[in-house]
Amino acid sequence: MNNQPVHVAIAILYQENKFLMQLRDNIPGILYPGYWGLFGGHIEPGETPDVAVKREILEEIGYTLPPFFEFGCYSDEKVVRHVFQAPLLVELNQLILSEGWDMGLMTLEDIRQGNCYSQNAGEVRPLGHVHQRILLDFIKKK
């Protein structure tokens, strides 16, 4: 049994005072099913976190990251999250969502209250706790 934490690379993508988030698929067995989270994913063997985040963002929304920076690392017993930050330089309708249930630009208020309406789900869905904490930390440092 492998008890090593999984390493993932995720991105805080911001546009003015809004943050792009993905509504995760509502399927059992994944972390935070049906919750809003940051885009990104697993780091493949032999991949560095910065290469992984570029690949994941391209795969998930068809967005080529502009120059980006490391924001921090958030670990718990299950997951080590390598967090990057980059501006979102295109309109939402220019992105192609190929993974997840929905995506949207969250306001500071959405993030603080910890939930946001999803057009695709037709209801208000919660933010993943760790994703909310990362964004609140980011907002505080800005």
Short mmCIF file of C-alpha atoms in Angstrom, two decimals:
data_model
loop_
_atom_site.label_atom_id
_atom_site.label_comp_id
_atom_site.label_asym_id
_atom_site.label_seq_id
_atom_site.Cartn_x
_atom_site.Cartn_y
_atom_site.Cartn_z
CA MET A 1 0.00 0.00 0.00
CA ASN A 2 1.47 3.34 -1.07
CA ASN A 3 0.97 5.98 1.59
CA GLN A 4 3.00 8.65 -0.15
CA PRO A 5 1.05 11.86 -0.73
CA VAL A 6 0.10 12.67 -4.31
CA HIS A 7 1.83 15.70 -5.84
CA VAL A 8 -0.34 18.07 -7.86
CA ALA A 9 0.30 21.39 -9.57
CA ILE A 10 -2.54 23.93 -9.55
CA ALA A 11 -2.89 27.51 -10.73
CA ILE A 12 -4.49 30.65 -9.36
CA LEU A 13 -5.66 32.33 -12.58
CA TYR A 14 -6.79 35.88 -11.98
CA GLN A 15 -8.47 38.56 -14.06
CA GLU A 16 -8.95 41.95 -12.42
CA ASN A 17 -10.40 41.00 -9.01
CA LYS A 18 -11.80 37.66 -10.09
CA PHE A 19 -10.41 34.15 -10.00
CA LEU A 20 -11.02 31.31 -12.43
CA MET A 21 -12.28 28.14 -10.80
CA GLN A 22 -13.40 24.73 -12.01
CA LEU A 23 -16.49 22.98 -10.76
CA ARG A 24 -15.21 19.44 -10.33
CA ASP A 25 -17.17 16.52 -11.72
CA ASN A 26 -19.73 15.22 -9.27
CA ILE A 27 -18.37 11.67 -9.25
CA PRO A 28 -17.53 9.63 -6.16
CA GLY A 29 -13.91 8.66 -5.71
CA ILE A 30 -12.36 11.98 -6.69
CA LEU A 31 -11.27 14.62 -4.19
CA TYR A 32 -13.91 17.32 -3.70
CA PRO A 33 -16.57 15.93 -6.09
CA GLY A 34 -19.02 18.67 -7.11
CA TYR A 35 -16.93 21.38 -5.43
CA TRP A 36 -15.31 24.44 -6.98
CA GLY A 37 -11.53 24.16 -7.10
CA LEU A 38 -8.47 25.53 -8.85
CA PHE A 39 -7.43 24.17 -12.23
CA GLY A 40 -4.49 21.78 -12.37
CA GLY A 41 -3.72 18.17 -11.66
CA HIS A 42 -1.30 15.34 -11.01
CA ILE A 43 2.39 15.75 -11.63
CA GLU A 44 3.54 12.91 -13.88
CA PRO A 45 6.67 10.90 -13.01
CA GLY A 46 9.77 12.83 -14.08
CA GLU A 47 7.80 16.06 -14.49
CA THR A 48 8.55 19.25 -12.54
CA PRO A 49 5.64 21.15 -10.97
CA ASP A 50 6.03 24.11 -13.37
CA VAL A 51 5.93 21.81 -16.44
CA ALA A 52 2.95 19.95 -14.96
CA VAL A 53 0.91 23.10 -14.31
CA LYS A 54 1.44 24.31 -17.91
CA ARG A 55 0.39 20.92 -19.31
CA GLU A 56 -2.65 20.59 -17.02
CA ILE A 57 -3.99 24.09 -17.76
CA LEU A 58 -3.58 23.51 -21.48
CA GLU A 59 -5.35 20.12 -21.23
CA GLU A 60 -8.18 21.36 -19.02
CA ILE A 61 -9.07 24.71 -20.59
CA GLY A 62 -6.90 25.13 -23.69
CA TYR A 63 -5.03 28.07 -22.13
CA THR A 64 -1.31 28.55 -22.65
CA LEU A 65 0.03 30.07 -19.45
CA PRO A 66 1.78 33.41 -19.79
CA PRO A 67 4.87 33.92 -17.58
CA PHE A 68 3.83 32.65 -14.15
CA PHE A 69 5.21 32.43 -10.63
CA GLU A 70 5.17 29.98 -7.78
CA PHE A 71 2.83 31.06 -5.01
CA GLY A 72 3.42 28.35 -2.41
CA CYS A 73 3.05 24.76 -1.38
CA TYR A 74 0.15 23.37 0.64
CA SER A 75 0.51 19.85 2.04
CA ASP A 76 -1.64 17.49 4.00
CA GLU A 77 -1.33 13.75 4.51
CA LYS A 78 -2.95 12.97 1.13
CA VAL A 79 -1.86 15.73 -1.25
CA VAL A 80 1.05 18.09 -1.78
CA ARG A 81 -0.26 21.06 -3.77
CA HIS A 82 2.28 23.12 -5.70
CA VAL A 83 0.46 26.40 -6.32
CA PHE A 84 1.29 28.83 -9.12
CA GLN A 85 -0.19 32.18 -10.06
CA ALA A 86 -0.75 33.70 -13.48
CA PRO A 87 -2.99 36.30 -15.08
CA LEU A 88 -5.88 35.12 -17.23
CA LEU A 89 -5.40 37.20 -20.38
CA VAL A 90 -8.36 35.92 -22.41
CA GLU A 91 -12.12 36.13 -22.05
CA LEU A 92 -13.92 33.22 -20.40
CA ASN A 93 -15.64 32.31 -23.68
CA GLN A 94 -12.24 31.75 -25.32
CA LEU A 95 -11.47 28.89 -22.94
CA ILE A 96 -12.54 25.34 -23.75
CA LEU A 97 -13.51 23.36 -20.65
CA SER A 98 -12.43 19.78 -21.30
CA GLU A 99 -12.36 18.58 -17.70
CA GLY A 100 -14.91 19.29 -14.99
CA TRP A 101 -18.59 20.18 -14.79
CA ASP A 102 -18.36 23.97 -15.13
CA MET A 103 -15.99 26.91 -14.77
CA GLY A 104 -16.43 30.49 -13.69
CA LEU A 105 -14.81 33.67 -12.46
CA MET A 106 -15.27 34.01 -8.71
CA THR A 107 -15.48 37.35 -6.98
CA LEU A 108 -13.86 38.08 -3.62
CA GLU A 109 -17.33 37.78 -2.09
CA ASP A 110 -17.89 34.31 -3.61
CA ILE A 111 -14.56 33.17 -2.21
CA ARG A 112 -15.18 34.62 1.25
CA GLN A 113 -18.64 33.07 1.52
CA GLY A 114 -17.30 29.76 0.20
CA ASN A 115 -19.81 29.00 -2.52
CA CYS A 116 -20.90 30.10 -5.97
CA TYR A 117 -23.75 29.47 -8.40
CA SER A 118 -23.03 27.16 -11.33
CA GLN A 119 -24.98 27.61 -14.56
CA ASN A 120 -24.28 23.99 -15.59
CA ALA A 121 -25.21 22.49 -12.22
CA GLY A 122 -28.19 24.84 -11.89
CA GLU A 123 -27.40 25.38 -8.21
CA VAL A 124 -25.03 26.93 -5.73
CA ARG A 125 -22.02 24.66 -5.12
CA PRO A 126 -19.41 24.89 -2.34
CA LEU A 127 -15.73 25.77 -2.76
CA GLY A 128 -13.22 23.11 -1.75
CA HIS A 129 -11.88 24.16 1.68
CA VAL A 130 -8.22 24.01 0.74
CA HIS A 131 -8.84 25.94 -2.49
CA GLN A 132 -10.74 28.59 -0.56
CA ARG A 133 -7.85 28.87 1.93
CA ILE A 134 -5.26 29.19 -0.86
CA LEU A 135 -7.26 31.98 -2.53
CA LEU A 136 -7.83 33.84 0.75
CA ASP A 137 -4.06 33.65 1.43
CA PHE A 138 -3.38 34.93 -2.09
CA ILE A 139 -5.84 37.83 -1.71
CA LYS A 140 -4.29 38.77 1.64
CA LYS A 141 -0.80 38.93 0.10
CA LYS A 142 -1.89 40.98 -2.92
#
